[in-house]
Coordinates of C-alpha atoms in Angstrom, one line a residue:
M1 CA -8.8 -27.0 -16.4
T2 CA -11.9 -28.8 -15.3
G3 CA -15.6 -28.4 -16.1
V4 CA -17.6 -28.0 -19.2
D5 CA -15.8 -27.5 -22.6
K6 CA -17.3 -24.2 -23.6
R7 CA -17.2 -21.6 -20.9
T8 CA -18.1 -17.9 -21.1
L9 CA -15.8 -16.8 -18.3
R10 CA -12.0 -17.5 -17.8
V11 CA -10.8 -17.6 -14.2
L12 CA -7.0 -17.4 -14.4
L13 CA -5.1 -18.1 -11.2
G14 CA -1.4 -17.5 -10.6
R15 CA 0.4 -20.3 -8.8
E16 CA 0.3 -18.6 -5.4
A17 CA -3.3 -17.5 -5.9
A18 CA -4.2 -21.1 -6.7
R19 CA -2.4 -22.5 -3.7
R20 CA -4.2 -20.1 -1.3
I21 CA -7.6 -20.6 -2.9
A22 CA -7.2 -24.4 -2.8
A23 CA -6.3 -24.1 0.9
E24 CA -8.8 -21.5 2.1
G25 CA -11.6 -21.4 -0.6
W26 CA -12.9 -18.3 -2.2
S27 CA -12.6 -15.9 0.7
A28 CA -12.9 -12.2 -0.1
D29 CA -10.3 -11.6 2.6
L30 CA -7.6 -13.3 0.5
F31 CA -7.4 -10.2 -1.7
D32 CA -5.5 -7.0 -1.0
L33 CA -6.0 -5.2 -4.2
L34 CA -8.9 -4.8 -6.7
L35 CA -7.9 -3.3 -10.1
G36 CA -10.1 -1.5 -12.6
A37 CA -8.5 -0.9 -16.1
S38 CA -9.1 1.7 -18.7
G39 CA -11.2 0.7 -21.7
G40 CA -14.2 3.0 -22.3
A41 CA -17.3 1.2 -23.4
K42 CA -15.7 -2.2 -22.9
W43 CA -16.7 -1.9 -19.2
L44 CA -20.3 -2.8 -20.2
V45 CA -19.4 -6.5 -20.6
L46 CA -18.4 -6.6 -16.9
G47 CA -21.5 -4.9 -15.4
H48 CA -23.2 -8.0 -14.1
L49 CA -19.9 -9.5 -12.9
D50 CA -19.2 -6.3 -11.0
R51 CA -22.7 -6.5 -9.4
L52 CA -21.9 -9.9 -8.1
L53 CA -18.4 -9.0 -6.9
F54 CA -19.3 -5.6 -5.4
G55 CA -22.8 -6.4 -4.1
Q56 CA -22.1 -9.9 -2.7
F57 CA -18.6 -11.4 -2.8
L58 CA -16.6 -8.4 -1.5
A59 CA -19.5 -7.3 0.8
A60 CA -18.5 -10.3 3.0
R61 CA -15.0 -8.9 3.5
Q62 CA -13.8 -8.0 7.0
R63 CA -10.5 -6.3 6.2
P64 CA -9.8 -3.0 4.3
L65 CA -9.4 -3.4 0.6
S66 CA -7.3 -1.2 -1.7
V67 CA -8.9 -0.4 -5.0
L68 CA -6.9 1.1 -7.9
G69 CA -8.4 2.3 -11.1
S70 CA -7.7 4.4 -14.2
S71 CA -10.2 6.0 -16.5
I72 CA -13.5 4.0 -16.7
G73 CA -12.0 1.5 -14.2
S74 CA -12.0 4.2 -11.6
W75 CA -15.7 5.0 -12.3
R76 CA -16.6 1.3 -11.9
L77 CA -14.7 1.1 -8.6
A78 CA -16.4 4.3 -7.4
C79 CA -19.6 2.3 -7.5
L80 CA -18.1 -0.2 -5.0
A81 CA -17.5 2.6 -2.5
T82 CA -21.1 3.8 -2.5
A83 CA -23.8 2.8 0.0
D84 CA -25.5 0.5 -2.6
P85 CA -22.9 -0.6 -5.2
C86 CA -25.5 -2.4 -7.4
A87 CA -27.8 0.6 -7.5
A88 CA -24.8 2.7 -8.4
I89 CA -23.9 0.4 -11.3
D90 CA -27.6 0.5 -12.4
R91 CA -27.5 4.3 -12.6
F92 CA -24.1 4.3 -14.2
E93 CA -25.0 1.7 -16.8
R94 CA -28.3 3.5 -17.8
A95 CA -26.7 6.9 -18.1
Y96 CA -23.8 5.5 -20.1
L97 CA -26.1 3.6 -22.5
E98 CA -28.2 6.7 -23.1
Q99 CA -25.5 9.3 -23.7
T100 CA -26.3 11.3 -26.8
Y101 CA -24.5 14.0 -28.7
S102 CA -24.9 16.5 -31.6
Y103 CA -23.7 15.4 -35.0
K104 CA -20.0 16.4 -34.5
P105 CA -19.6 17.0 -30.7
G106 CA -16.5 18.9 -29.5
A107 CA -14.5 18.2 -26.3
Q108 CA -16.6 20.6 -24.3
E109 CA -19.9 18.9 -25.2
I110 CA -18.5 15.4 -24.5
S111 CA -17.1 16.6 -21.2
E112 CA -20.5 18.0 -20.2
V113 CA -22.3 14.8 -21.0
S114 CA -19.6 12.8 -19.2
R115 CA -20.0 15.0 -16.1
G116 CA -23.8 14.2 -16.2
I117 CA -23.1 10.5 -16.3
L118 CA -20.7 10.8 -13.3
D119 CA -23.3 12.9 -11.4
R120 CA -25.8 10.0 -11.9
L121 CA -23.3 7.4 -10.7
L122 CA -22.6 9.4 -7.5
D123 CA -26.3 10.3 -6.9
D124 CA -27.6 9.5 -3.4
G125 CA -24.5 10.7 -1.6
G126 CA -22.0 8.5 -3.5
A127 CA -19.1 10.9 -3.2
E128 CA -19.5 11.2 0.5
H129 CA -19.5 7.4 0.9
L130 CA -16.4 7.1 -1.3
L131 CA -14.5 9.5 0.9
R132 CA -15.6 7.9 4.2
H133 CA -16.0 4.2 3.4
P134 CA -14.7 2.2 6.4
R135 CA -13.2 -0.6 4.3
I136 CA -12.8 0.5 0.7
Q137 CA -9.6 2.6 0.2
T138 CA -10.0 4.2 -3.2
H139 CA -7.1 5.2 -5.4
I140 CA -7.8 7.2 -8.6
V141 CA -5.0 7.4 -11.2
T142 CA -4.7 10.6 -13.2
T143 CA -2.0 11.8 -15.6
R144 CA -0.7 15.4 -15.4
G145 CA 0.6 16.7 -18.7
R146 CA 4.0 18.3 -18.9
G147 CA 5.2 20.7 -21.6
L148 CA 3.3 20.4 -24.9
A149 CA 1.2 17.6 -23.4
A150 CA -0.3 20.2 -21.0
A151 CA -1.2 22.6 -23.8
S152 CA -4.8 23.8 -24.3
S153 CA -4.3 24.4 -28.1
R154 CA -4.9 21.4 -30.3
P155 CA -1.8 21.8 -32.5
A156 CA 0.5 22.0 -29.5
L157 CA -1.3 19.1 -27.8
T158 CA -1.0 17.1 -31.0
A159 CA 2.7 17.7 -31.1
G160 CA 3.0 16.7 -27.4
M161 CA 1.1 13.5 -27.9
G162 CA 3.2 12.7 -31.0
L163 CA 6.4 13.1 -29.1
A164 CA 5.0 10.9 -26.4
A165 CA 4.2 8.1 -28.8
L166 CA 7.6 8.4 -30.4
G167 CA 9.4 8.3 -27.1
N168 CA 7.3 5.4 -25.8
S169 CA 8.2 3.4 -28.9
L170 CA 11.8 3.6 -27.9
S171 CA 11.3 3.2 -24.1
R172 CA 8.2 3.5 -21.9
S173 CA 10.4 5.4 -19.4
L174 CA 10.6 8.3 -21.8
L175 CA 6.9 9.2 -21.1
H176 CA 8.1 11.0 -18.0
L177 CA 9.1 13.9 -20.3
Q178 CA 5.4 14.5 -21.2
F179 CA 3.5 13.1 -18.2
Q180 CA 3.5 12.7 -14.4
R181 CA 1.3 10.2 -12.6
V182 CA -0.9 11.7 -9.8
V183 CA -2.9 9.3 -7.6
F184 CA -5.8 10.7 -5.5
H185 CA -6.6 8.5 -2.5
S186 CA -9.4 8.4 0.0
A187 CA -7.5 7.0 3.0
A188 CA -5.3 9.2 5.2
E189 CA -2.2 7.6 3.5
P190 CA -2.1 6.0 0.0
R191 CA -2.2 2.2 0.0
P192 CA -2.4 1.3 -3.7
Q193 CA -0.4 -2.0 -3.2
L194 CA 1.2 -1.5 -6.6
H195 CA 4.4 0.3 -5.8
L196 CA 4.1 2.9 -8.6
S197 CA 7.8 3.6 -8.9
D198 CA 8.3 3.5 -12.7
F199 CA 7.4 7.2 -13.0
R200 CA 7.6 10.1 -10.6
T201 CA 4.3 9.8 -8.8
A202 CA 2.5 12.4 -6.6
Y203 CA -0.1 11.3 -4.1
S204 CA -2.9 13.7 -3.1
P205 CA -5.8 13.1 -0.6
L206 CA -9.3 13.1 -1.9
D207 CA -11.9 15.4 -0.3
A208 CA -15.3 16.9 -1.1
G209 CA -13.6 19.6 -3.1
N210 CA -11.7 17.4 -5.6
V211 CA -13.3 14.0 -5.9
H212 CA -15.5 14.9 -8.9
A213 CA -12.5 16.6 -10.6
A214 CA -10.3 13.6 -10.0
L215 CA -12.9 11.2 -11.5
M216 CA -13.4 13.5 -14.4
A217 CA -9.7 13.8 -15.0
T218 CA -9.0 10.1 -15.0
G219 CA -11.5 9.6 -17.8
S220 CA -10.4 12.6 -19.9
I221 CA -9.0 11.3 -23.2
P222 CA -6.9 14.0 -24.8
F223 CA -8.7 15.6 -27.8
V224 CA -12.0 13.9 -26.8
L225 CA -12.6 15.6 -23.5
T226 CA -11.2 18.9 -22.1
G227 CA -9.4 17.4 -19.1
E228 CA -9.2 19.1 -15.7
R229 CA -6.9 22.0 -14.7
D230 CA -5.3 22.6 -11.3
I231 CA -7.2 20.0 -9.3
A232 CA -7.4 21.1 -5.7
G233 CA -4.8 19.4 -3.5
G234 CA -2.7 18.1 -6.4
P235 CA 0.2 19.6 -8.3
R236 CA -0.8 22.5 -10.6
G237 CA -1.3 21.7 -14.2
H238 CA -3.5 20.0 -16.7
Y239 CA -4.8 16.5 -16.0
W240 CA -5.6 13.8 -18.5
D241 CA -6.8 10.2 -18.6
G242 CA -5.1 7.9 -16.1
G243 CA -4.8 5.2 -18.8
I244 CA -2.1 7.2 -20.6
L245 CA 0.4 5.8 -18.1
D246 CA -1.7 3.1 -16.5
Y247 CA -3.9 1.5 -19.2
H248 CA -4.0 -2.0 -17.7
F249 CA -1.2 -1.4 -15.1
D250 CA 2.2 -2.8 -14.8
L251 CA 1.5 -5.7 -12.4
S252 CA 5.2 -6.4 -11.9
Q253 CA 5.2 -3.5 -9.5
Y254 CA 2.9 -5.4 -7.1
H255 CA 4.6 -6.2 -3.8
G256 CA 1.6 -7.0 -1.5
D257 CA 1.1 -10.1 0.5
G258 CA -2.5 -10.7 -0.6
L259 CA -3.9 -11.5 -3.9
I260 CA -4.9 -9.2 -6.8
L261 CA -8.5 -9.5 -8.1
Y262 CA -8.7 -8.2 -11.6
P263 CA -12.0 -8.4 -13.5
H264 CA -10.9 -7.5 -17.0
F265 CA -12.1 -7.3 -20.6
G266 CA -9.5 -9.8 -21.9
E267 CA -6.3 -11.7 -21.1
R268 CA -3.9 -9.2 -22.7
I269 CA -2.3 -6.7 -20.3
F270 CA -0.7 -3.5 -21.7
P271 CA 0.9 -1.3 -19.1
G272 CA 0.1 2.1 -20.8
W273 CA -2.2 3.4 -23.5
F274 CA 0.6 3.9 -26.0
D275 CA 1.7 0.3 -25.5
K276 CA -1.4 -1.2 -27.0
F277 CA 0.1 -0.3 -30.4
L278 CA 3.2 -2.3 -29.6
P279 CA 2.4 -6.0 -29.3
W280 CA 5.7 -6.8 -27.7
R281 CA 4.7 -4.7 -24.7
S282 CA 1.9 -7.0 -23.8
R283 CA 2.3 -8.9 -20.5
S284 CA 0.8 -12.4 -19.9
P285 CA -1.1 -13.2 -16.7
H286 CA 1.2 -16.2 -16.4
E287 CA 3.9 -13.9 -15.1
F288 CA 2.0 -12.9 -11.9
D289 CA 1.8 -15.5 -9.1
R290 CA -0.8 -13.6 -7.0
L291 CA -3.1 -12.7 -9.8
V292 CA -6.8 -13.7 -10.1
M293 CA -8.1 -12.5 -13.4
L294 CA -11.7 -12.9 -14.5
C295 CA -12.3 -12.2 -18.2
P296 CA -14.7 -13.3 -21.0
T297 CA -13.6 -16.2 -23.2
T298 CA -13.0 -15.7 -26.9
D299 CA -16.0 -17.9 -27.7
F300 CA -18.2 -15.7 -25.6
I301 CA -16.9 -12.5 -27.4
A302 CA -17.3 -14.1 -30.8
D303 CA -21.0 -14.9 -30.0
L304 CA -21.8 -11.3 -29.0
P305 CA -23.7 -9.0 -31.4
R306 CA -21.2 -7.7 -33.9
G307 CA -18.7 -10.3 -32.6
K308 CA -17.0 -8.0 -30.2
I309 CA -17.2 -6.1 -26.9
P310 CA -18.5 -2.5 -27.2
D311 CA -15.9 0.1 -27.8
R312 CA -15.6 3.8 -28.7
S313 CA -15.8 3.1 -32.4
D314 CA -19.5 2.4 -31.9
F315 CA -20.2 6.1 -31.5
F316 CA -19.0 6.7 -35.1
E317 CA -20.3 3.5 -36.8
L318 CA -23.8 3.2 -35.4
T319 CA -26.8 5.5 -35.0
F320 CA -27.9 6.3 -31.5
E321 CA -30.7 3.7 -31.7
E322 CA -28.4 1.0 -33.2
R323 CA -25.7 1.6 -30.5
V324 CA -28.2 1.5 -27.6
D325 CA -29.8 -1.7 -28.9
Y326 CA -26.4 -3.3 -29.5
W327 CA -25.0 -2.3 -26.1
E328 CA -28.2 -3.4 -24.3
R329 CA -28.0 -6.9 -25.9
V330 CA -24.3 -7.2 -24.9
V331 CA -25.2 -6.2 -21.3
E332 CA -28.0 -8.8 -21.2
R333 CA -25.8 -11.6 -22.6
S334 CA -23.0 -10.8 -20.2
R335 CA -25.2 -11.8 -17.3
V336 CA -23.9 -15.4 -17.9
L337 CA -20.4 -14.2 -16.8
A338 CA -21.7 -13.5 -13.3
E339 CA -23.8 -16.7 -13.2
E340 CA -20.8 -18.8 -14.1
F341 CA -18.6 -17.2 -11.4
A342 CA -21.4 -17.6 -8.9
A343 CA -21.6 -21.3 -9.8
L344 CA -17.8 -21.6 -9.3
L345 CA -18.1 -20.1 -5.9
A346 CA -20.7 -22.6 -4.9
Q347 CA -18.7 -25.7 -5.8
D348 CA -17.0 -27.9 -3.3
D349 CA -13.7 -27.8 -5.3
P350 CA -12.6 -24.2 -5.3
L351 CA -10.3 -24.8 -8.3
A352 CA -13.0 -26.4 -10.5
G353 CA -13.5 -24.4 -13.6
T354 CA -10.3 -22.4 -13.2
E355 CA -7.0 -22.2 -15.1
V356 CA -3.9 -22.4 -13.0
L357 CA -1.1 -20.5 -14.8
D358 CA 2.3 -22.3 -14.8

């Protein structure tokens, strides 16, 4: 790695990614897939980097780009497909920061507040732009519950999720007993670039009648939100958070020719939500030759207020005023991630400041 000793942003390049960027520079047309991972409030640390990527770097692209997201990652990527991505991020960020609840909110209340955040994100015709964007091919990952995992009663759902956790500890493949992946796509045919063949996957076109429901479903954490039932155009059933099966995605399923651009909260990659409790399921970026991962350094994270990236625990541990103040300070400090990447793009040596993964 070249450059200054203490960086705020890690730019991790697989071997093939490094070869192509060294030869062609930082061209947006090198990338075939943009990924957005689950992670709740963690997305706030990427807001300024997203503004740079969505509003400038990828805006220069000439070819269609597949974007694939789960949970909050899908909401971030929905901003890219609006008429003004940076304005959409501004609206999304403000609404997310200011969300407020009663003392002990139930799933219905949290779902209503979340729907209001989504409405602000998609204000100014955002849904219509997402559906008709000439270059951005949106793919929204949702998880359809099966058996007890589709139950509306809390005890039955608890049993279904418990069975899923137990089965996953034995083999990730056993999650097919409780869940099915359903991907909603904006193009006429799905082009997610990741060949999602590890589980039975249904693909359903997005339209004006289901785009809001698909985006709500992909962020619907069981027990926390109510989920979505019988989304138009998709298989009948109850839909939950896309991160259950695709938390950070299984990148070994990528078979595209171009590169993967992955702005992420950290270096660790867990395929599904249940895998984050199983350290041996973590995948290293070193395994993926076409990957370009952008993530904050451990030094940057350690220097943040509270020494961490925002997460869902902040709702329980902080008052509204404390949480908003903390999150706003993190958002402001994370501006340096975008500044550092912009400086990298401006250098004569396209590999300066990057880490090539052997």
